Amino acid sequence: MNWHETIISIRQNPEYDDLVRLAYFDEDLILNSERFSSSEEFEETLKLLKKYAPNGQSILDIGAGNGISSINFAKKGYEVTAVEPDPSDTVGANAIRILKKHYELNNLSIHEKYAEEIGFENGSFDIVYVRQAMHHAYQLPKFISECARVLKPGGILFTARDHVIYNDADKKWFLKMHPLHKFYGGENAFTAEEYKTAMTDAGLQIRHEMKFYDSPINYFPITTESISKFKENRLSYFKSILSNRIGFIANIPGIAFLYGLKVGDSIFDEKNVPGRMYSYISQKI
């Protein structure tokens, strides 16, 4: 199966209902767009764009998929150019065209191209945004160099939710655990160093690296609220153990946290997440 056929197939299998909903793969394109619009991920993305590109007006959205990000950037007033090689009306360029027509957006154009061959003029965009697409690059250095080439001087490359592996064994584990790789065989991942080297070699300065637990952009569908609550519960648990051993000293701020580290509490160790996702913001020098 190809990617389009895979999504059609899992929509018909109740086993994948949660994945379809959480990954914005529902057949109802408008529903996907509206849900992404109200997500913690999109809210955080807009904050970071305002921080690192406060005067940015034009966005090139590479690997735009079914258009959830392109549509919502356009609705926020950005001039958006969406690039998506898959022409399908399920997860590709035609899906974006359907949504563009529905929302009557005149500030969005759609192109069916691969990132390595985008072909736009040098220095065309304030922002290049790549969501869950950089790890699919068939030539990572070429992919990043094209992103950098079309950025204006001072413009930013914002890559979101890319799979990171530590070594070949870690990659094998990630591919084995990925719920859809067995169907279409198209998943991939690079090390953090490979991503960062490709960026710096392309003349980009890395401004912000977000590891898995650093941002809701990466750890979605887990929410920030649930993570905070879970951490609080873990600290209360360690504090109760310490209170039985050392009494009131357990109330000193930081003691319970340090105890958790000492006993090897690994619940929030990203090494336990197959293909954990990272995001990067880099700037054209």
Short mmCIF file of N, CA and C in Angstrom, two decimals, residues 53-188:
data_model
loop_
_atom_site.label_atom_id
_atom_site.label_comp_id
_atom_site.label_asym_id
_atom_site.label_seq_id
_atom_site.Cartn_x
_atom_site.Cartn_y
_atom_site.Cartn_z
N ALA A 53 10.04 35.19 14.57
CA ALA A 53 9.81 35.86 13.29
C ALA A 53 8.65 36.85 13.45
N PRO A 54 8.82 37.85 14.32
CA PRO A 54 7.70 38.74 14.64
C PRO A 54 7.17 39.52 13.44
N ASN A 55 8.03 39.74 12.44
CA ASN A 55 7.58 40.49 11.26
C ASN A 55 7.33 39.58 10.06
N GLY A 56 7.38 38.27 10.29
CA GLY A 56 7.18 37.32 9.20
C GLY A 56 5.76 37.38 8.63
N GLN A 57 5.67 37.40 7.31
CA GLN A 57 4.36 37.46 6.65
C GLN A 57 4.15 36.30 5.69
N SER A 58 5.25 35.79 5.11
CA SER A 58 5.12 34.71 4.12
C SER A 58 5.65 33.40 4.70
N ILE A 59 4.87 32.33 4.51
CA ILE A 59 5.26 31.00 5.01
C ILE A 59 5.24 30.00 3.86
N LEU A 60 6.33 29.26 3.73
CA LEU A 60 6.37 28.11 2.83
C LEU A 60 6.19 26.87 3.70
N ASP A 61 5.09 26.16 3.50
CA ASP A 61 4.77 24.97 4.29
C ASP A 61 5.14 23.74 3.46
N ILE A 62 6.26 23.10 3.81
CA ILE A 62 6.76 21.96 3.04
C ILE A 62 6.26 20.65 3.63
N GLY A 63 5.79 19.76 2.75
CA GLY A 63 5.20 18.50 3.21
C GLY A 63 3.90 18.78 3.92
N ALA A 64 3.05 19.56 3.28
CA ALA A 64 1.86 20.10 3.94
C ALA A 64 0.76 19.07 4.19
N GLY A 65 0.87 17.87 3.60
CA GLY A 65 -0.11 16.82 3.88
C GLY A 65 -1.51 17.23 3.49
N ASN A 66 -2.46 17.02 4.41
CA ASN A 66 -3.85 17.37 4.10
C ASN A 66 -4.17 18.83 4.42
N GLY A 67 -3.15 19.62 4.76
CA GLY A 67 -3.32 21.07 4.82
C GLY A 67 -3.71 21.65 6.17
N ILE A 68 -3.65 20.87 7.23
CA ILE A 68 -4.10 21.39 8.53
C ILE A 68 -3.31 22.63 8.96
N SER A 69 -2.00 22.64 8.69
CA SER A 69 -1.20 23.80 9.08
C SER A 69 -1.33 24.92 8.07
N SER A 70 -1.25 24.62 6.77
CA SER A 70 -1.36 25.66 5.73
C SER A 70 -2.65 26.44 5.87
N ILE A 71 -3.74 25.71 6.03
CA ILE A 71 -5.05 26.36 6.13
C ILE A 71 -5.10 27.28 7.35
N ASN A 72 -4.60 26.80 8.47
CA ASN A 72 -4.71 27.61 9.69
C ASN A 72 -3.73 28.79 9.71
N PHE A 73 -2.56 28.63 9.07
CA PHE A 73 -1.67 29.80 8.92
C PHE A 73 -2.35 30.84 8.03
N ALA A 74 -2.98 30.40 6.96
CA ALA A 74 -3.66 31.34 6.06
C ALA A 74 -4.81 32.04 6.79
N LYS A 75 -5.53 31.29 7.59
CA LYS A 75 -6.64 31.90 8.36
C LYS A 75 -6.12 32.93 9.37
N LYS A 76 -4.86 32.79 9.77
CA LYS A 76 -4.25 33.77 10.68
C LYS A 76 -3.68 34.97 9.94
N GLY A 77 -3.78 34.98 8.61
CA GLY A 77 -3.37 36.15 7.84
C GLY A 77 -2.03 36.03 7.14
N TYR A 78 -1.31 34.92 7.31
CA TYR A 78 -0.03 34.73 6.61
C TYR A 78 -0.29 34.48 5.12
N GLU A 79 0.68 34.88 4.28
CA GLU A 79 0.69 34.49 2.87
C GLU A 79 1.34 33.11 2.81
N VAL A 80 0.58 32.10 2.45
CA VAL A 80 1.04 30.72 2.59
C VAL A 80 1.22 30.05 1.23
N THR A 81 2.36 29.39 1.08
CA THR A 81 2.61 28.55 -0.09
C THR A 81 2.77 27.12 0.43
N ALA A 82 1.87 26.24 0.02
CA ALA A 82 1.90 24.84 0.47
C ALA A 82 2.55 23.96 -0.59
N VAL A 83 3.49 23.12 -0.15
CA VAL A 83 4.15 22.17 -1.05
C VAL A 83 3.87 20.77 -0.54
N GLU A 84 3.26 19.96 -1.41
CA GLU A 84 2.92 18.59 -1.03
C GLU A 84 2.98 17.71 -2.30
N PRO A 85 3.88 16.72 -2.33
CA PRO A 85 4.02 15.92 -3.55
C PRO A 85 2.86 14.97 -3.81
N ASP A 86 2.16 14.53 -2.77
CA ASP A 86 1.05 13.59 -2.93
C ASP A 86 -0.17 14.35 -3.45
N PRO A 87 -0.73 13.96 -4.59
CA PRO A 87 -1.86 14.71 -5.14
C PRO A 87 -3.22 14.34 -4.54
N SER A 88 -3.29 13.37 -3.64
CA SER A 88 -4.57 12.78 -3.24
C SER A 88 -5.48 13.78 -2.53
N ASP A 89 -6.78 13.47 -2.58
CA ASP A 89 -7.77 14.32 -1.89
C ASP A 89 -8.03 13.83 -0.47
N THR A 90 -7.19 12.88 -0.02
CA THR A 90 -7.30 12.36 1.34
C THR A 90 -6.21 12.93 2.23
N VAL A 91 -4.97 12.84 1.79
CA VAL A 91 -3.84 13.30 2.61
C VAL A 91 -2.89 14.17 1.81
N GLY A 92 -3.32 14.66 0.65
CA GLY A 92 -2.41 15.38 -0.22
C GLY A 92 -2.93 16.71 -0.72
N ALA A 93 -2.35 17.14 -1.85
CA ALA A 93 -2.59 18.50 -2.37
C ALA A 93 -4.07 18.78 -2.66
N ASN A 94 -4.79 17.79 -3.17
CA ASN A 94 -6.20 18.05 -3.46
C ASN A 94 -7.03 18.27 -2.20
N ALA A 95 -6.61 17.64 -1.10
CA ALA A 95 -7.29 17.90 0.18
C ALA A 95 -7.14 19.37 0.56
N ILE A 96 -5.94 19.92 0.33
CA ILE A 96 -5.70 21.33 0.64
C ILE A 96 -6.55 22.22 -0.26
N ARG A 97 -6.66 21.83 -1.53
CA ARG A 97 -7.48 22.63 -2.47
C ARG A 97 -8.95 22.63 -2.03
N ILE A 98 -9.43 21.50 -1.55
CA ILE A 98 -10.82 21.42 -1.08
C ILE A 98 -11.03 22.37 0.10
N LEU A 99 -10.07 22.37 1.04
CA LEU A 99 -10.20 23.25 2.21
C LEU A 99 -10.04 24.72 1.83
N LYS A 100 -9.14 24.99 0.90
CA LYS A 100 -8.96 26.37 0.45
C LYS A 100 -10.27 26.93 -0.11
N LYS A 101 -10.94 26.11 -0.91
CA LYS A 101 -12.23 26.53 -1.49
C LYS A 101 -13.27 26.71 -0.39
N HIS A 102 -13.31 25.79 0.56
CA HIS A 102 -14.30 25.87 1.64
C HIS A 102 -14.15 27.15 2.44
N TYR A 103 -12.89 27.51 2.77
CA TYR A 103 -12.66 28.70 3.60
C TYR A 103 -12.48 29.98 2.77
N GLU A 104 -12.57 29.84 1.44
CA GLU A 104 -12.45 30.99 0.53
C GLU A 104 -11.18 31.79 0.82
N LEU A 105 -10.04 31.08 0.79
CA LEU A 105 -8.76 31.70 1.11
C LEU A 105 -8.04 32.14 -0.17
N ASN A 106 -7.73 33.41 -0.25
CA ASN A 106 -7.01 33.94 -1.41
C ASN A 106 -5.51 34.10 -1.15
N ASN A 107 -5.09 33.82 0.07
CA ASN A 107 -3.68 33.98 0.44
C ASN A 107 -2.98 32.63 0.59
N LEU A 108 -3.42 31.64 -0.18
CA LEU A 108 -2.84 30.30 -0.12
C LEU A 108 -2.68 29.75 -1.53
N SER A 109 -1.45 29.33 -1.88
CA SER A 109 -1.21 28.65 -3.16
C SER A 109 -0.66 27.25 -2.87
N ILE A 110 -0.93 26.33 -3.80
CA ILE A 110 -0.61 24.91 -3.57
C ILE A 110 0.22 24.38 -4.73
N HIS A 111 1.32 23.67 -4.40
CA HIS A 111 2.22 23.14 -5.42
C HIS A 111 2.53 21.68 -5.11
N GLU A 112 2.53 20.85 -6.15
CA GLU A 112 2.82 19.42 -5.97
C GLU A 112 4.29 19.18 -6.28
N LYS A 113 5.13 19.27 -5.26
CA LYS A 113 6.57 19.12 -5.44
C LYS A 113 7.19 18.45 -4.22
N TYR A 114 8.40 17.90 -4.42
CA TYR A 114 9.19 17.40 -3.30
C TYR A 114 10.08 18.54 -2.78
N ALA A 115 10.43 18.48 -1.49
CA ALA A 115 11.22 19.55 -0.88
C ALA A 115 12.56 19.71 -1.57
N GLU A 116 13.13 18.59 -2.03
CA GLU A 116 14.45 18.66 -2.65
C GLU A 116 14.41 19.34 -4.01
N GLU A 117 13.18 19.56 -4.54
CA GLU A 117 13.05 20.12 -5.89
C GLU A 117 12.02 21.24 -5.92
N ILE A 118 11.98 22.07 -4.88
CA ILE A 118 10.88 23.05 -4.80
C ILE A 118 11.00 24.13 -5.86
N GLY A 119 12.21 24.54 -6.23
CA GLY A 119 12.38 25.40 -7.39
C GLY A 119 11.96 26.86 -7.25
N PHE A 120 11.65 27.32 -6.06
CA PHE A 120 11.31 28.73 -5.90
C PHE A 120 12.58 29.59 -5.96
N GLU A 121 12.39 30.90 -6.18
CA GLU A 121 13.51 31.82 -6.26
C GLU A 121 14.23 31.92 -4.92
N ASN A 122 15.51 32.25 -4.97
CA ASN A 122 16.26 32.49 -3.73
C ASN A 122 15.61 33.60 -2.91
N GLY A 123 15.64 33.45 -1.58
CA GLY A 123 15.17 34.52 -0.69
C GLY A 123 13.71 34.89 -0.87
N SER A 124 12.83 33.89 -1.04
CA SER A 124 11.42 34.18 -1.32
C SER A 124 10.54 34.26 -0.08
N PHE A 125 10.94 33.66 1.03
CA PHE A 125 10.02 33.49 2.16
C PHE A 125 10.62 33.97 3.49
N ASP A 126 9.75 34.46 4.36
CA ASP A 126 10.18 34.84 5.71
C ASP A 126 10.34 33.61 6.60
N ILE A 127 9.48 32.63 6.38
CA ILE A 127 9.44 31.43 7.23
C ILE A 127 9.29 30.19 6.35
N VAL A 128 10.09 29.18 6.62
CA VAL A 128 9.85 27.85 6.03
C VAL A 128 9.46 26.94 7.18
N TYR A 129 8.28 26.36 7.07
CA TYR A 129 7.73 25.50 8.13
C TYR A 129 7.62 24.08 7.58
N VAL A 130 8.13 23.12 8.37
CA VAL A 130 8.13 21.72 7.94
C VAL A 130 7.63 20.87 9.10
N ARG A 131 6.42 20.35 8.97
CA ARG A 131 5.84 19.57 10.06
C ARG A 131 5.84 18.08 9.71
N GLN A 132 6.57 17.31 10.48
CA GLN A 132 6.61 15.85 10.33
C GLN A 132 7.02 15.41 8.92
N ALA A 133 7.90 16.18 8.28
CA ALA A 133 8.30 15.84 6.91
C ALA A 133 9.80 15.71 6.75
N MET A 134 10.59 16.42 7.58
CA MET A 134 12.04 16.39 7.39
C MET A 134 12.60 14.98 7.53
N HIS A 135 12.02 14.17 8.43
CA HIS A 135 12.57 12.81 8.62
C HIS A 135 12.24 11.90 7.44
N HIS A 136 11.38 12.36 6.51
CA HIS A 136 11.10 11.58 5.29
C HIS A 136 12.04 11.95 4.14
N ALA A 137 12.94 12.91 4.37
CA ALA A 137 13.81 13.38 3.29
C ALA A 137 14.60 12.23 2.68
N TYR A 138 14.63 12.17 1.35
CA TYR A 138 15.45 11.12 0.73
C TYR A 138 16.90 11.61 0.57
N GLN A 139 17.12 12.92 0.64
CA GLN A 139 18.47 13.47 0.73
C GLN A 139 18.41 14.60 1.76
N LEU A 140 18.72 14.29 3.02
CA LEU A 140 18.54 15.28 4.09
C LEU A 140 19.34 16.57 3.84
N PRO A 141 20.64 16.51 3.49
CA PRO A 141 21.36 17.78 3.24
C PRO A 141 20.72 18.60 2.12
N LYS A 142 20.27 17.95 1.04
CA LYS A 142 19.64 18.66 -0.07
C LYS A 142 18.31 19.26 0.39
N PHE A 143 17.56 18.51 1.16
CA PHE A 143 16.28 18.98 1.70
C PHE A 143 16.48 20.28 2.48
N ILE A 144 17.45 20.27 3.41
CA ILE A 144 17.68 21.44 4.26
C ILE A 144 18.27 22.60 3.47
N SER A 145 19.18 22.28 2.55
CA SER A 145 19.80 23.37 1.78
C SER A 145 18.76 24.09 0.92
N GLU A 146 17.77 23.36 0.40
CA GLU A 146 16.70 24.01 -0.37
C GLU A 146 15.84 24.89 0.53
N CYS A 147 15.57 24.41 1.74
CA CYS A 147 14.82 25.25 2.70
C CYS A 147 15.58 26.54 2.98
N ALA A 148 16.88 26.43 3.18
CA ALA A 148 17.69 27.61 3.49
C ALA A 148 17.78 28.55 2.29
N ARG A 149 17.90 27.96 1.12
CA ARG A 149 18.06 28.78 -0.10
C ARG A 149 16.88 29.71 -0.32
N VAL A 150 15.67 29.23 -0.08
CA VAL A 150 14.49 30.04 -0.38
C VAL A 150 14.10 30.98 0.76
N LEU A 151 14.86 30.91 1.88
CA LEU A 151 14.60 31.85 2.99
C LEU A 151 15.22 33.21 2.69
N LYS A 152 14.54 34.26 3.11
CA LYS A 152 15.13 35.59 3.08
C LYS A 152 16.23 35.66 4.14
N PRO A 153 17.22 36.54 4.01
CA PRO A 153 18.22 36.72 5.08
C PRO A 153 17.52 37.05 6.40
N GLY A 154 17.88 36.32 7.45
CA GLY A 154 17.23 36.51 8.75
C GLY A 154 15.96 35.69 8.92
N GLY A 155 15.51 35.05 7.84
CA GLY A 155 14.30 34.22 7.92
C GLY A 155 14.55 32.95 8.73
N ILE A 156 13.47 32.29 9.15
CA ILE A 156 13.63 31.12 10.01
C ILE A 156 13.09 29.85 9.36
N LEU A 157 13.78 28.77 9.65
CA LEU A 157 13.31 27.42 9.31
C LEU A 157 12.75 26.81 10.59
N PHE A 158 11.49 26.44 10.58
CA PHE A 158 10.82 25.84 11.75
C PHE A 158 10.47 24.41 11.36
N THR A 159 11.21 23.45 11.92
CA THR A 159 10.90 22.04 11.66
C THR A 159 10.24 21.46 12.91
N ALA A 160 9.12 20.78 12.73
CA ALA A 160 8.32 20.32 13.87
C ALA A 160 8.09 18.82 13.82
N ARG A 161 8.26 18.17 14.98
CA ARG A 161 7.86 16.78 15.17
C ARG A 161 8.60 15.82 14.21
N ASP A 162 9.92 15.88 14.24
CA ASP A 162 10.68 14.92 13.44
C ASP A 162 11.26 13.83 14.32
N HIS A 163 11.16 12.60 13.83
CA HIS A 163 11.65 11.46 14.61
C HIS A 163 13.17 11.51 14.75
N VAL A 164 13.64 11.23 15.97
CA VAL A 164 15.07 11.21 16.28
C VAL A 164 15.45 9.83 16.81
N ILE A 165 16.55 9.29 16.27
CA ILE A 165 17.06 8.01 16.77
C ILE A 165 18.52 8.21 17.23
N TYR A 166 19.00 7.28 18.07
CA TYR A 166 20.36 7.39 18.60
C TYR A 166 21.36 6.59 17.77
N ASN A 167 20.89 5.47 17.21
CA ASN A 167 21.79 4.60 16.45
C ASN A 167 20.94 3.63 15.62
N ASP A 168 21.59 2.71 14.91
CA ASP A 168 20.87 1.79 14.03
C ASP A 168 19.90 0.88 14.81
N ALA A 169 20.33 0.43 15.99
CA ALA A 169 19.46 -0.44 16.79
C ALA A 169 18.21 0.32 17.25
N ASP A 170 18.41 1.57 17.63
CA ASP A 170 17.28 2.40 18.05
C ASP A 170 16.32 2.63 16.88
N LYS A 171 16.87 2.79 15.68
CA LYS A 171 16.03 2.99 14.49
C LYS A 171 15.20 1.72 14.19
N LYS A 172 15.83 0.56 14.32
CA LYS A 172 15.09 -0.69 14.10
C LYS A 172 13.93 -0.82 15.09
N TRP A 173 14.19 -0.45 16.35
CA TRP A 173 13.13 -0.51 17.37
C TRP A 173 11.99 0.45 17.00
N PHE A 174 12.35 1.68 16.59
CA PHE A 174 11.34 2.67 16.20
C PHE A 174 10.48 2.16 15.04
N LEU A 175 11.11 1.63 13.99
CA LEU A 175 10.35 1.16 12.82
C LEU A 175 9.46 -0.03 13.18
N LYS A 176 9.95 -0.86 14.08
CA LYS A 176 9.15 -2.01 14.52
C LYS A 176 7.91 -1.55 15.30
N MET A 177 8.08 -0.50 16.09
CA MET A 177 6.99 -0.02 16.95
C MET A 177 6.02 0.91 16.22
N HIS A 178 6.43 1.48 15.09
CA HIS A 178 5.57 2.45 14.41
C HIS A 178 4.30 1.74 13.90
N PRO A 179 3.11 2.29 14.21
CA PRO A 179 1.87 1.57 13.89
C PRO A 179 1.56 1.46 12.40
N LEU A 180 2.15 2.33 11.55
CA LEU A 180 1.80 2.31 10.13
C LEU A 180 2.93 1.88 9.20
N HIS A 181 4.14 1.82 9.71
CA HIS A 181 5.28 1.47 8.85
C HIS A 181 5.11 0.10 8.21
N LYS A 182 4.47 -0.82 8.93
CA LYS A 182 4.28 -2.18 8.39
C LYS A 182 3.37 -2.18 7.16
N PHE A 183 2.57 -1.13 6.98
CA PHE A 183 1.66 -1.06 5.84
C PHE A 183 2.32 -0.44 4.60
N TYR A 184 2.98 0.70 4.80
CA TYR A 184 3.48 1.41 3.61
C TYR A 184 5.00 1.53 3.56
N GLY A 185 5.67 1.17 4.66
CA GLY A 185 7.13 1.10 4.65
C GLY A 185 7.86 2.40 4.41
N GLY A 186 7.22 3.51 4.68
CA GLY A 186 7.83 4.80 4.33
C GLY A 186 8.37 5.60 5.49
N GLU A 187 8.42 5.02 6.70
CA GLU A 187 8.92 5.79 7.84
C GLU A 187 10.45 5.86 7.83
N ASN A 188 10.96 6.88 8.49
CA ASN A 188 12.40 7.06 8.55
C ASN A 188 12.73 7.95 9.74
#
